[in-house]
Each structure stands twice: as structure tokens, then as C-alpha cells.
Short mmCIF file of C-alpha atoms in Angstrom, two decimals:
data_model
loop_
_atom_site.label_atom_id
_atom_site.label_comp_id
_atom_site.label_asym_id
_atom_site.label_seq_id
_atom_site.Cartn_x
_atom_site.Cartn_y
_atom_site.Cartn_z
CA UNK A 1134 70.04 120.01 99.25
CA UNK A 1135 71.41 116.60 98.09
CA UNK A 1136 70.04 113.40 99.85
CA UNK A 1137 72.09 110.69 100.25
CA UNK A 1138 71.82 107.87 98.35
CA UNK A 1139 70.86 104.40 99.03
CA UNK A 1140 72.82 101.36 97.73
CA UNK A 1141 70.84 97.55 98.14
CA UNK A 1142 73.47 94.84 97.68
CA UNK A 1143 71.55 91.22 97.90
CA UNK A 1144 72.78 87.57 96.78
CA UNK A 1145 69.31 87.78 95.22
CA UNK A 1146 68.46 90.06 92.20
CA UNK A 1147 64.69 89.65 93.45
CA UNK A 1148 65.59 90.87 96.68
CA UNK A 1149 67.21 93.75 95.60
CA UNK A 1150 64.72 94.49 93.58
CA UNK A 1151 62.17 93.69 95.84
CA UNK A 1152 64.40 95.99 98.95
CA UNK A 1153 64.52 98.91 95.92
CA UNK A 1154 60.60 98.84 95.62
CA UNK A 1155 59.65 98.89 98.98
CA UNK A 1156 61.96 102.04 99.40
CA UNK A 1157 60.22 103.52 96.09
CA UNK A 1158 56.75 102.95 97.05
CA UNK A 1159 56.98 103.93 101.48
CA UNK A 1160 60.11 106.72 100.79
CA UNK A 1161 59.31 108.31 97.38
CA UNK A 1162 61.30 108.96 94.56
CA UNK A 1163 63.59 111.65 95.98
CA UNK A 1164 66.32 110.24 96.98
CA UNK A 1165 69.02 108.19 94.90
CA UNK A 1166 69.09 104.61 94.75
CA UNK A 1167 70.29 101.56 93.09
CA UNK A 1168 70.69 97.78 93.44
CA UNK A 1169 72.33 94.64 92.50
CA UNK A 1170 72.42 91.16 93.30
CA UNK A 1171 73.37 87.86 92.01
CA UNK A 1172 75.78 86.61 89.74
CA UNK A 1173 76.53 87.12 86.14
CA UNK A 1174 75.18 83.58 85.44
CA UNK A 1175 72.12 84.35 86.95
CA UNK A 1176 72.65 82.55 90.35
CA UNK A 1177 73.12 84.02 93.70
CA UNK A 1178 75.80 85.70 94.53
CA UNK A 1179 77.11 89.12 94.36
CA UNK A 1180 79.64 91.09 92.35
CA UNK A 1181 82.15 94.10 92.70
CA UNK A 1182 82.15 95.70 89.73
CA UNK A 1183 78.03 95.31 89.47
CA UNK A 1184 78.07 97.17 93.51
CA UNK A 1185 80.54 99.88 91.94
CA UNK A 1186 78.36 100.64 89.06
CA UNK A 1187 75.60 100.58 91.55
CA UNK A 1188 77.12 103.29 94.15
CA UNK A 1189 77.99 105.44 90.83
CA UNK A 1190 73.78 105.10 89.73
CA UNK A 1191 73.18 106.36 93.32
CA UNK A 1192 76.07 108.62 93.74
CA UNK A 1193 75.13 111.74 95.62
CA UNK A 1194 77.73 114.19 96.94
CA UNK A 1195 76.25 114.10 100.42
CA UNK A 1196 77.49 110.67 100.08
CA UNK A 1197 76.01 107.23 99.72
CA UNK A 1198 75.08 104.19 102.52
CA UNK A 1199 75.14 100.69 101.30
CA UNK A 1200 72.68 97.89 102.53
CA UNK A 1201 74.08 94.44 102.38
CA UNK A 1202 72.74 90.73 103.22
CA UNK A 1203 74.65 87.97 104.11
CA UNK A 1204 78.74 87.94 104.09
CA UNK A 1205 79.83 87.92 100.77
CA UNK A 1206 78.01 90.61 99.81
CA UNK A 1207 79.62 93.02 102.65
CA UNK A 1208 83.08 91.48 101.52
CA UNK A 1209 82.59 93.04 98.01
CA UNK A 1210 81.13 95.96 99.25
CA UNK A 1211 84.12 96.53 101.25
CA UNK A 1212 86.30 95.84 98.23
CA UNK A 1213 84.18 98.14 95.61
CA UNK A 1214 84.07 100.80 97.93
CA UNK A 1215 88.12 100.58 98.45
CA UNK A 1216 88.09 100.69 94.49
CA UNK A 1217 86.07 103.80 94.30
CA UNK A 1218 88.01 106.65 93.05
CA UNK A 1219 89.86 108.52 96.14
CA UNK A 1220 87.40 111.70 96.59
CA UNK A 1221 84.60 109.41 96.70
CA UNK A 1222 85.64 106.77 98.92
CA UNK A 1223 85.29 108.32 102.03
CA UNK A 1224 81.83 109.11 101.46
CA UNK A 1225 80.30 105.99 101.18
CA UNK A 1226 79.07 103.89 104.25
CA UNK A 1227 78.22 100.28 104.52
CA UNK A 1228 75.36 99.82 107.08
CA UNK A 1229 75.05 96.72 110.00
CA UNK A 1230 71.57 96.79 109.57
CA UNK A 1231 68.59 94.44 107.78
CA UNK A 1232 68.78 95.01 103.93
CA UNK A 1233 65.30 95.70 103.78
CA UNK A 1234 64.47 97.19 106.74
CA UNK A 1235 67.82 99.44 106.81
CA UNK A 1236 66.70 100.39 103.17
CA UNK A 1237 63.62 101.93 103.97
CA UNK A 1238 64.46 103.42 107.19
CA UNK A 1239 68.09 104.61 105.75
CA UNK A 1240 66.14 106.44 102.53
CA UNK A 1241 63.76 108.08 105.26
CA UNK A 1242 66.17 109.70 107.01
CA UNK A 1243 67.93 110.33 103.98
CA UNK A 1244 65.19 112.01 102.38
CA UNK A 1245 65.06 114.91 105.39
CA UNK A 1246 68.48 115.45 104.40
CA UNK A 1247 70.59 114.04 106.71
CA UNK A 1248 74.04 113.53 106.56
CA UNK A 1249 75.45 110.45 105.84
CA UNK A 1250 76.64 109.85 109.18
CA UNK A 1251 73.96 110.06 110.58
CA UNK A 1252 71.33 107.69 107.69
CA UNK A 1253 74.05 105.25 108.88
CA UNK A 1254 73.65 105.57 112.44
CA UNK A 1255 69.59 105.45 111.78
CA UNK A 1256 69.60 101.93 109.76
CA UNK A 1257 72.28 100.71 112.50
CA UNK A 1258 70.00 102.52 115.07
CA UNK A 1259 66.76 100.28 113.74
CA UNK A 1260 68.66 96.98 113.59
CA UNK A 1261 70.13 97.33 117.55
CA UNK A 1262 66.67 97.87 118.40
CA UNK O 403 110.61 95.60 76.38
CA UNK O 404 112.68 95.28 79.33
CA UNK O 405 113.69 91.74 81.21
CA UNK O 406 111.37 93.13 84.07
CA UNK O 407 108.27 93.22 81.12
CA UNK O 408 109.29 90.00 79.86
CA UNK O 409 109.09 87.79 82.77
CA UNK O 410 106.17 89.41 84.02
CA UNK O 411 104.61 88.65 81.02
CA UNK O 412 105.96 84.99 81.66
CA UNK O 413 104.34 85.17 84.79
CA UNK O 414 100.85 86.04 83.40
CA UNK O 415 101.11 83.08 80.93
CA UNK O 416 102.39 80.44 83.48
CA UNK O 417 99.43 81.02 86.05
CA UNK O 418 96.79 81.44 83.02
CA UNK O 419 98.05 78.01 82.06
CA UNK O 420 98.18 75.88 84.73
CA UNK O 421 94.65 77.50 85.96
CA UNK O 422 93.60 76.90 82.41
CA UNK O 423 94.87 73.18 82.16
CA UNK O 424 92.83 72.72 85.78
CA UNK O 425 90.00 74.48 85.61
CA UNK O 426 87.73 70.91 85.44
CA UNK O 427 89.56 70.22 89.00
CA UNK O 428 88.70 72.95 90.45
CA UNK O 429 85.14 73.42 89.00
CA UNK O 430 84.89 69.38 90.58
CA UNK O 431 86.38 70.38 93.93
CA UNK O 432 84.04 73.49 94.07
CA UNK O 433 80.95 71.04 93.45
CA UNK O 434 81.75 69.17 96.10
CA UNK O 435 81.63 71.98 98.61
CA UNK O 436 81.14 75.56 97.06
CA UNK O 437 79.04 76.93 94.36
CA UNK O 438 80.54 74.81 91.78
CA UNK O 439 81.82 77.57 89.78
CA UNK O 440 85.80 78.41 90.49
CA UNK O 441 87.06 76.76 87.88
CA UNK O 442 85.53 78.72 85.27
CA UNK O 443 85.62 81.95 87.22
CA UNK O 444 89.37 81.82 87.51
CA UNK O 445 89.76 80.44 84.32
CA UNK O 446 87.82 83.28 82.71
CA UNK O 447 89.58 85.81 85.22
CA UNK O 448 92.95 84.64 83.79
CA UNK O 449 92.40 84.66 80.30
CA UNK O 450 91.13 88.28 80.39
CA UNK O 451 94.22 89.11 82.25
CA UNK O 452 95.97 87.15 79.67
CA UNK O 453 94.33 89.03 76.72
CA UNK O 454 95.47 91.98 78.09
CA UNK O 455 99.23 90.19 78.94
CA UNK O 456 101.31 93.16 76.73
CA UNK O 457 100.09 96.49 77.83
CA UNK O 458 100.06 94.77 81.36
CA UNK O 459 103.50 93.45 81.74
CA UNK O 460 104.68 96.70 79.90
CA UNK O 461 104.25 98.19 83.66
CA UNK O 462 106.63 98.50 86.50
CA UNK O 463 105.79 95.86 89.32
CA UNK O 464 103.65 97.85 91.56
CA UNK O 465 101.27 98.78 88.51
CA UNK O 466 101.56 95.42 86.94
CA UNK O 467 100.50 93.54 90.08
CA UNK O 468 97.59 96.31 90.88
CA UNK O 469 96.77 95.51 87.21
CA UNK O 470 96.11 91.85 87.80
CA UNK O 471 94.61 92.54 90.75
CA UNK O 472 91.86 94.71 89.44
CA UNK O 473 90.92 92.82 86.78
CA UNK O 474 91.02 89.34 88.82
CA UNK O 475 88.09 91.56 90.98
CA UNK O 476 86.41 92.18 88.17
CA UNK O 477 86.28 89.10 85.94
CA UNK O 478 86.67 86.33 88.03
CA UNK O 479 83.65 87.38 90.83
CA UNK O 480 82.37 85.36 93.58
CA UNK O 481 84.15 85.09 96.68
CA UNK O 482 87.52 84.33 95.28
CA UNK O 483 88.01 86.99 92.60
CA UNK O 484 87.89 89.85 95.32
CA UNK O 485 90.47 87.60 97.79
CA UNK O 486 92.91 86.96 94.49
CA UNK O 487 92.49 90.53 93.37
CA UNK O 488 93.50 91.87 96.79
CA UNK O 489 96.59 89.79 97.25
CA UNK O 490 97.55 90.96 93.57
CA UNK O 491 96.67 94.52 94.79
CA UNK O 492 98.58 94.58 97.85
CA UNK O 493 101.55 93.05 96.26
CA UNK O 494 101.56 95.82 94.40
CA UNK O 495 101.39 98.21 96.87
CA UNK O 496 104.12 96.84 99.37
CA UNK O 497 106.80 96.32 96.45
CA UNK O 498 109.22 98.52 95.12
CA UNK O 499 109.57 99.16 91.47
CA UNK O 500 112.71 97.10 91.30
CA UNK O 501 112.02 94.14 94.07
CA UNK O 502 114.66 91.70 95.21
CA UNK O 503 113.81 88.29 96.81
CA UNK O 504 113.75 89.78 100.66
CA UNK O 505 111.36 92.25 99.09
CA UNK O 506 108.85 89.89 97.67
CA UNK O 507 108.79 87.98 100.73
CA UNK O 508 107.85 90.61 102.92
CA UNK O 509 105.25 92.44 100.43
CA UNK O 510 103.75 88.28 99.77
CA UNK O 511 103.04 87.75 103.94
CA UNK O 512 101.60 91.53 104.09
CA UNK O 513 99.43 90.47 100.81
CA UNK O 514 98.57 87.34 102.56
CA UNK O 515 97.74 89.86 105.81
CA UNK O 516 95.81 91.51 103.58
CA UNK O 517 94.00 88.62 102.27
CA UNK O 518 92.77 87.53 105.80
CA UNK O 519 91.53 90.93 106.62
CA UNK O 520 89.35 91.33 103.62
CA UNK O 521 88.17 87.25 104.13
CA UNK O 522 88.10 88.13 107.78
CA UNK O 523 88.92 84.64 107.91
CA UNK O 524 92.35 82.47 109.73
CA UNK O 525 94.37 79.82 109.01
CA UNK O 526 92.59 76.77 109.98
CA UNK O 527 89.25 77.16 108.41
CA UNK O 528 89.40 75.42 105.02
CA UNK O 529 90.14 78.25 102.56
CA UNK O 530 92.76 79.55 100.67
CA UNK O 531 94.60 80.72 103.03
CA UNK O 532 96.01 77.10 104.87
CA UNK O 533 98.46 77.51 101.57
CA UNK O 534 99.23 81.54 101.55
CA UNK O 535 99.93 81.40 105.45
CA UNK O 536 102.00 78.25 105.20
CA UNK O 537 103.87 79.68 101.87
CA UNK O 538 104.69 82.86 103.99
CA UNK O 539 106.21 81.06 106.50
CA UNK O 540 108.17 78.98 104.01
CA UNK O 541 109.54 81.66 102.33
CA UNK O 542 110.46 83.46 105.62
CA UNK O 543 112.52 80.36 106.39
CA UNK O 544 114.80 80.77 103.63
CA UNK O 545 112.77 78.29 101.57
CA UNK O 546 114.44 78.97 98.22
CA UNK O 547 114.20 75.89 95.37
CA UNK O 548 110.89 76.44 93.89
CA UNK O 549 110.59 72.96 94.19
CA UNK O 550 110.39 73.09 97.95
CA UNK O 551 108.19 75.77 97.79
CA UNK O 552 105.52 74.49 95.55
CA UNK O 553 105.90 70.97 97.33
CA UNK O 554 104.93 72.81 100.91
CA UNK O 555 102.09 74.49 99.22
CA UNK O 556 100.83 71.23 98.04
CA UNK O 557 101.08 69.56 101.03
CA UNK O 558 99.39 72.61 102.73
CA UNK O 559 96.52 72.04 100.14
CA UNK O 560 96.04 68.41 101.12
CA UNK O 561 95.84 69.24 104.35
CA UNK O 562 92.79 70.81 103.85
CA UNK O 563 91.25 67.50 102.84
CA UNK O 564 90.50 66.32 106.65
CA UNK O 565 89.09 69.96 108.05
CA UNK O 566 86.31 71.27 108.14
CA UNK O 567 85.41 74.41 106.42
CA UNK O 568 84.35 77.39 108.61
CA UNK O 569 84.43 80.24 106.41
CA UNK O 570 83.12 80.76 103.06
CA UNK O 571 79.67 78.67 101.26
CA UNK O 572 81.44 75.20 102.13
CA UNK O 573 81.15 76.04 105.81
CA UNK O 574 77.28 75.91 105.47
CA UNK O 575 77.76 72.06 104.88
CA UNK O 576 78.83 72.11 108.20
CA UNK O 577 80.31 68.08 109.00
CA UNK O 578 79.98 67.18 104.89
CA UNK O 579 82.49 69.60 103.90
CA UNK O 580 85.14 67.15 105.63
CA UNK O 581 86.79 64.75 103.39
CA UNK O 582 87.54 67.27 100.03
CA UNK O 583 90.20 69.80 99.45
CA UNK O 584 88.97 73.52 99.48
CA UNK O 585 89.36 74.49 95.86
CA UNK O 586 90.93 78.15 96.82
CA UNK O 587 93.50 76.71 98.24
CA UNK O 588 94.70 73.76 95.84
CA UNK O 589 94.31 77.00 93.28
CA UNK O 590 96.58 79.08 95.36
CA UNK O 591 98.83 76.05 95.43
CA UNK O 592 99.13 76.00 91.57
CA UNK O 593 99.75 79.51 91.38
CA UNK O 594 102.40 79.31 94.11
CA UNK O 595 103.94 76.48 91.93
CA UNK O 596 103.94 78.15 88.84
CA UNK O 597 104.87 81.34 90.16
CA UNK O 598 107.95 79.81 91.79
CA UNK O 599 108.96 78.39 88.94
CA UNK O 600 109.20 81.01 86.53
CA UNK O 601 111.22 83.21 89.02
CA UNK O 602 113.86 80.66 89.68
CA UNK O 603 114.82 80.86 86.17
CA UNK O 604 114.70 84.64 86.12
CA UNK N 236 39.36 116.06 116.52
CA UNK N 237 40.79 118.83 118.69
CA UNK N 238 42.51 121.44 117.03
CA UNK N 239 46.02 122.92 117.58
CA UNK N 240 46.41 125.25 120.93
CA UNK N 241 49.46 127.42 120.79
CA UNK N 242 51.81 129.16 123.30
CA UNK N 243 53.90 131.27 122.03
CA UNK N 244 56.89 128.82 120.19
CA UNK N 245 54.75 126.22 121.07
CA UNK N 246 52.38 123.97 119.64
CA UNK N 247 50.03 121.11 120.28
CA UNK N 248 47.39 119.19 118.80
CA UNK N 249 46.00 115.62 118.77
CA UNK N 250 43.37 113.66 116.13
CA UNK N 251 41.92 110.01 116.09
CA UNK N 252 43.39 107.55 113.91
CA UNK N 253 41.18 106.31 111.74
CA UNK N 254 43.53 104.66 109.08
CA UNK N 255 42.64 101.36 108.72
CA UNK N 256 46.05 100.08 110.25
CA UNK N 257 47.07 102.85 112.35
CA UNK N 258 50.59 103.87 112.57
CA UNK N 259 52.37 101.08 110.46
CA UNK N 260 55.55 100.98 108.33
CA UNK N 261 54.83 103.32 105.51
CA UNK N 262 52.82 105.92 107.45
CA UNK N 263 55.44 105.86 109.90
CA UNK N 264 57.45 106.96 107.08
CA UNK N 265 55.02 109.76 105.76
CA UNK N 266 54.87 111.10 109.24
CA UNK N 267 58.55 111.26 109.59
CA UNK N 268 58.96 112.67 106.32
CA UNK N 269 56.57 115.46 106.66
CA UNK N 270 57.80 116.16 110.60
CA UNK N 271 61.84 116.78 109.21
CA UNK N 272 60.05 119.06 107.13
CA UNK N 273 60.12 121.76 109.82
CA UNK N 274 62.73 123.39 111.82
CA UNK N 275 60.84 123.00 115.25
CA UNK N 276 61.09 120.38 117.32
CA UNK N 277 58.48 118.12 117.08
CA UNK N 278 57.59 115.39 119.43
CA UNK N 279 54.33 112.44 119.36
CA UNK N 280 52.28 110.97 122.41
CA UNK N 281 49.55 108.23 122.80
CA UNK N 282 48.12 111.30 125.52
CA UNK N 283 48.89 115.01 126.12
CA UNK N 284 51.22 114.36 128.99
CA UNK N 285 53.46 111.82 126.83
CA UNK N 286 55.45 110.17 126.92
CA UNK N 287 57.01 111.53 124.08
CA UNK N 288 58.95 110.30 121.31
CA UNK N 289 60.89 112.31 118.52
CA UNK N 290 58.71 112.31 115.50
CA UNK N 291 62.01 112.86 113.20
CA UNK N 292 63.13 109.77 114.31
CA UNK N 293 61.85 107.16 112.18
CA UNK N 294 63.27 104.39 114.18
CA UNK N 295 61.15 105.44 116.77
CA UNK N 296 57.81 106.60 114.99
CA UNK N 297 58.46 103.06 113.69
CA UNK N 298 58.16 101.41 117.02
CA UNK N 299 56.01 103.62 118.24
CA UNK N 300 52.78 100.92 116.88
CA UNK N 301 49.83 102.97 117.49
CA UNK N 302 46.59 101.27 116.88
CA UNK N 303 43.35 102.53 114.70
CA UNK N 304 41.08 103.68 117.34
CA UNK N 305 44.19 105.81 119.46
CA UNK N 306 44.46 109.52 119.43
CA UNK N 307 48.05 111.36 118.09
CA UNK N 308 49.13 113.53 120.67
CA UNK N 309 51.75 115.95 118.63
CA UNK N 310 53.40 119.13 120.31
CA UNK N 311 55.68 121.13 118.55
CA UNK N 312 58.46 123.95 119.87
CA UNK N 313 60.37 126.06 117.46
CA UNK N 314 59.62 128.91 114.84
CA UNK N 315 57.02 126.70 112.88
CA UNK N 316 55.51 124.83 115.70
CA UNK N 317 51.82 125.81 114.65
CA UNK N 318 52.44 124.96 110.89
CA UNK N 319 54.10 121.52 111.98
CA UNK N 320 51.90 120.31 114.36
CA UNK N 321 48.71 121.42 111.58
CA UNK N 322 50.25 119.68 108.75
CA UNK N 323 51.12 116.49 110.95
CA UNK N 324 47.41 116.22 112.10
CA UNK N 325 46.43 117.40 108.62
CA UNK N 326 48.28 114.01 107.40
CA UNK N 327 46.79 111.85 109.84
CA UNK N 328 43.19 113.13 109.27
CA UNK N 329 43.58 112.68 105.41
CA UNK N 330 44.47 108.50 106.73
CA UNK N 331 48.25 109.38 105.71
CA UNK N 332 47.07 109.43 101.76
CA UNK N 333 46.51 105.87 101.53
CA UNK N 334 43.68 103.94 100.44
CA UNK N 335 42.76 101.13 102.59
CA UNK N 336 44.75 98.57 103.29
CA UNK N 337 47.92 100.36 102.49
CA UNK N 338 50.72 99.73 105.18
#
């Protein structure tokens, strides 16, 4: 079975990064993920087509959740997702939940093979906590 | 070429030009209270869609606009290349292949709709739209002579000066963001203006 | 250690953490890993009469905070309640294959 794959979006590449390991290193490598963050002049900041070319690296056809930090980066998640070609589109979720935390606990649920309903409602479950 | 392909392509140069010829403002303005960097982001949005002016303005009006859009997304970045790119988008969705003026108006205040819901921001807070709302309204009004219309944009843009912002990076200077004119909207006020003016002569 | 009783479609066991920092972040993860693993449904105490918490949940194994020094009370119902419950103790005993530290 396909996991879903994870999606970090951060104003900060080193977050992202950072967000990425932590899921590598406490999830394993099973389960599809990418990142992105900052700007193409190397400040912070975030960038649709970087996020869209990010959801394609982590594209699974169970679907894909995206993590994102402060508003900005949801705003152009929003938008890449919207930009996504139509079959894919509805299968990719943007989570209300920590970027870090939501990774690793989205990737863990995503690695049983859960839908991606549900990885959503577990980051957004660990966040309302 | 058709006389729909040539004045879009008229269109593309007009904006690229007048955001090319103030891109220093705006890069100033954004220093003041953003990131420092819309100047050169629209600037460099515009001249790609520029570059790409003839295959562009070779399609119908929906396409065309969707076009711009896209590529404003993608080239531009930071807040304001995803706002620009989804007014140009949705435009593009709301006209009709052959648009009259009631047309426009209606597709530019469900654009401007548009705008707010991706920004999930409202007139009032210091951004870009305290020009699109006001230019909606103008239009609605009958507001014909581009003239007009590009003076009530500007005006709209000054009036930013005195508010303070409460969306976007300037709104984390809280106070200290009072006192300069948000750079989205005096570039959405050149736009307007340049805009205007190329479809009164059409 | 105490090792798995079973009744019929149902399992139980229990073992002493000894990992250096008990049930933290990334063993919180191994454990829920390993527990979606199995069809049966598979729940975690601090003491054989619970209270209980859904070890598939990770939100709640995460919360869950139990210290080096407690005892893992798992029981298990479903088809492969004896193989869940011995491979969740099995993972515990082996410190959740971590060095020290790890967390």
C-alpha cells in the first residue's frame, strides 16, 4: 500500500530541513516527503512554484498533507495546491497543526497507511491537544 | 493577429513599463515596511510576462489573463506574486471570450473578491486591496474617463499613508508602519492607471 | 518481565522500561509504528486495569509520558493479539533500538 506523503513548507530552508530530518530519523524512510522554504534570494520567505515541485517530490496516490508555518506560507500552499493539475488537487491536504510536530506525527500515521483524511485529522488532532 | 491580440499585447507592455520605470519606488516603499523586495519581484514578474508578450496575447481573454496570472505566481513570489496572479487568474475565469465594459467590471470586483479570500485580508488594513476595493466601486459607479479612474486609485493609495498595516510583514511593525504608503497598493494603483489608459483608446 | 497471558482473541502482557528516557518522542513513534502493524486492537496501560489508551494513536502514545522505571501494560484483542502484544514488549525490552540517549 501507498503512504501518504508529507509536504514541510517553512519561511526557513533550515527549518524545513531541519522538520524533514526529524521525520527521517523518528518515522523512517518509508514514506514520501519533501520540503521547501525561503526565498529564491536566499531570505525567508516561501514560494509557490518551489511548494508545487515539492508536493510532486512527495506525490503519493493515497494523497499528500502539507505542513506549513506562519501565514504566508499557508497562503501559497493554498495557491500551489489550487494550481495542481485537477486529478491531483483534491488529494492534497494542508494541516492546522505545528510544522514540526505535525510532521512527525502526520508521517507516523502515514506510515501505518492511513488515509489522508485521517494523517490530517492526526497532526490537527496533536496540535488541539 | 487580431485587434483583441494587439491590445492585449498593449496591455502587457503598458503595466511592464510603468512597473519597470517604478520599481526603485516600490523597492523604497517596501523597505520602509515589508521585506524590501517588491520592486524587483514585480519588476522581474513583468518582464518574464513581457518576454513571453506574443504567444501570450495571441490568446483569447480568459487564457491570456490565466496566462499572466500564472506566471505573475511564479516569477514574481513573495506575498504579492500569488495575490497579483490570482486577480489575473480570476479575471480570466469570470470573463467571456469577447468582454464588453459591464463585463470587465463585474469579472474585476469578483477578481478583487477573489483577491481578499486568498489574502484573507479587508479593506482597511494597509494592503493592496484599499485601491482594488475602491476601483471596484468606482467602476460600478459608472466611473468611465480613465482619468477618473486612475485619479481614485491614487488617492485610494495615499490613503494608505496614515493607517496602520494589519495584514501582511508590515503589520509586524505594529504603530511604525503608520506614516508610509503600502507598496501593493500604490503598485495596484499604477497598474489600474495604465490599464485604464490603454483601454480608453481601444 | 511477565510474559504474555492469552484468552482466546485476547492478549496481554507488561515489561519494565528500562530505556534511558522512557516513552519519549521517537519511541512513541516506534511503538506506534510497530502496534498499526497488526490487525488487532491494541491498547497500553501504566497497570493491568488501565486506563487504557489506543497504542495506534500516536497522538496519544505521545502524551502518554511514561517514565524509565514504569511497567507497559499492553493488551491486545483481535486475530493477532498474541503476536502484537509479543512484538510490542519485544520492542520495549530491546530499549526501542536506541542507544542511550536517543529520544
Amino acid at each position: 500500500m501507498e503512504s501518504v506523503g508529507v509536504v514541510i513548507v517553512s519561511h526557513s530552508p533550515k527549518v524545513a530541513e531541519g522538520a524533514a530530518d526529524m521525520v527521517r530519523q523518528m518515522v523512517g524512510e518509508e514514506v514520501p516527503l519533501a520540503w521547501t522554504g525561503g526565498n529564491p534570494s536566499g531570505g525567508l520567505g516561501t514560494d509557490v512554484g518551489q511548494i508545487m515541485s515539492a508536493i510532486d517530490r512527495a506525490w503519493s496516490n493515497a494523497g499528500v498533507v502539507v505542513l506549513v508555518d506562519l501565514g504566508g506560507a499557508e497562503t501559497n500552499s493554498e495557491m500551489a495546491i489550487e494550481m495542481l493539475p485537477e486529478e491531483r488537487r483534491g488529494r492534497v491536504l494542508i494541516c492546522n497543526a505545528p510544522v514540526v510536530e505535525g510532521a512527525v506525527v502526520a508521517a507516523t500515521e502515514a506510515a501505518g497507511g492511513s488515509s489522508v483524511d485521517l494523517v490530517r485529522q492526526t497532526a490537527e488532532e496533536y496540535s488541539a491537544r | 493577429m487580431d485587434l483583441g491580440a494587439e491590445l492585449r499585447a498593449e496591455l502587457v507592455k503598458a503595466v511592464a513599463t510603468v512597473i519597470d520605470r517604478h520599481a526603485d519606488e516600490l523597492t523604497s516603499l517596501d523597505q520602509a515596511i515589508g521585506d524590501g523586495d517588491h520592486g524587483i519581484n514585480m519588476k522581474r514578474g513583468f518582464e518574464a510576462v513581457l518576454a513571453d508578450v506574443a504567444n501570450l496575447s495571441a490568446k483569447p481573454w480568459p487564457d491570456f489573463l490565466k496566462g499572466v496570472g500564472t506566471m505573475l505566481v511564479m516569477k514574481v513570489g513573495g506575498a504579492s506574486g500569488p495575490l497579483y496572479g490570482t486577480l489575473f487568474m480570476a479575471l480570466g475565469k469570470d470573463l467571456p471570450a469577447e468582454p464588453g465594459r459591464a463585463d470587465l467590471v463585474r469579472a474585476f470586483r469578483g477578481a478583487v473578491t477573489a483577491v481578499q479570500a486568498r489574502g484573507k485580508s479587508e479593506r482597511g488594513q494597509k494592503t493592496m486591496l484599499d485601491v482594488l476595493i475602491p476601483t471596484a466601486e468606482a467602476l460600478e459607479a459608472g466611473t468611465a474617463d480613465a482619468a477618473a479612474v486612475a485619479r481614485a486609485a491614487h488617492a485610494a493609495a495615499d490613503a494608505t499613508i496614515p493607517v496602520k498595516a494589519l495584514r501582511g510583514r508590515a503589520s509586524f511593525l505594529g504603530d511604525r508602519s503608520i506614516g508610509h504608503m503600502d507598496p501593493g497598493a500604490r503598485s495596484s494603483a499604477l497598474m489600474i492607471e495604465a490599464i485604464a489608459s490603454v483601454l480608453e483608446k481601444a | 518481565m511477565k510474559n504474555g497471558v492469552a484468552t482466546e482473541t485476547a492478549a496481554t502482557g507488561a515489561i519494565l522500561i528500562e530505556h534511558e528516557v522512557g516513552l519519549h518522542a521517537r519511541p512513541s513513534v516506534k511503538l506506534t509504528k510497530l502496534a498499526k502493524t497488526f490487525a488487532s486492537k491494541i491498547e497500553l496501560g501504566l497497570s493491568g486495569n488501565g486506563p487504557w489508551i489506543d497504542a495506534k494513536s500516536i497522538v496519544k502514545v505521545m502524551a502518554f509520558r511514561a517514565a524509565k522505571g514504569s511497567t507497559l501494560h499492553f493488551r491486545a484483542h483481535g486475530g493477532d493479539a498474541h503476536e502484537a502484544v509479543a512484538a510490542l514488549v519485544e520492542l520495549v525490552r530491546r530499549g526501542f533500538d536506541e542507544g542511550h540517549g536517543g529520544g
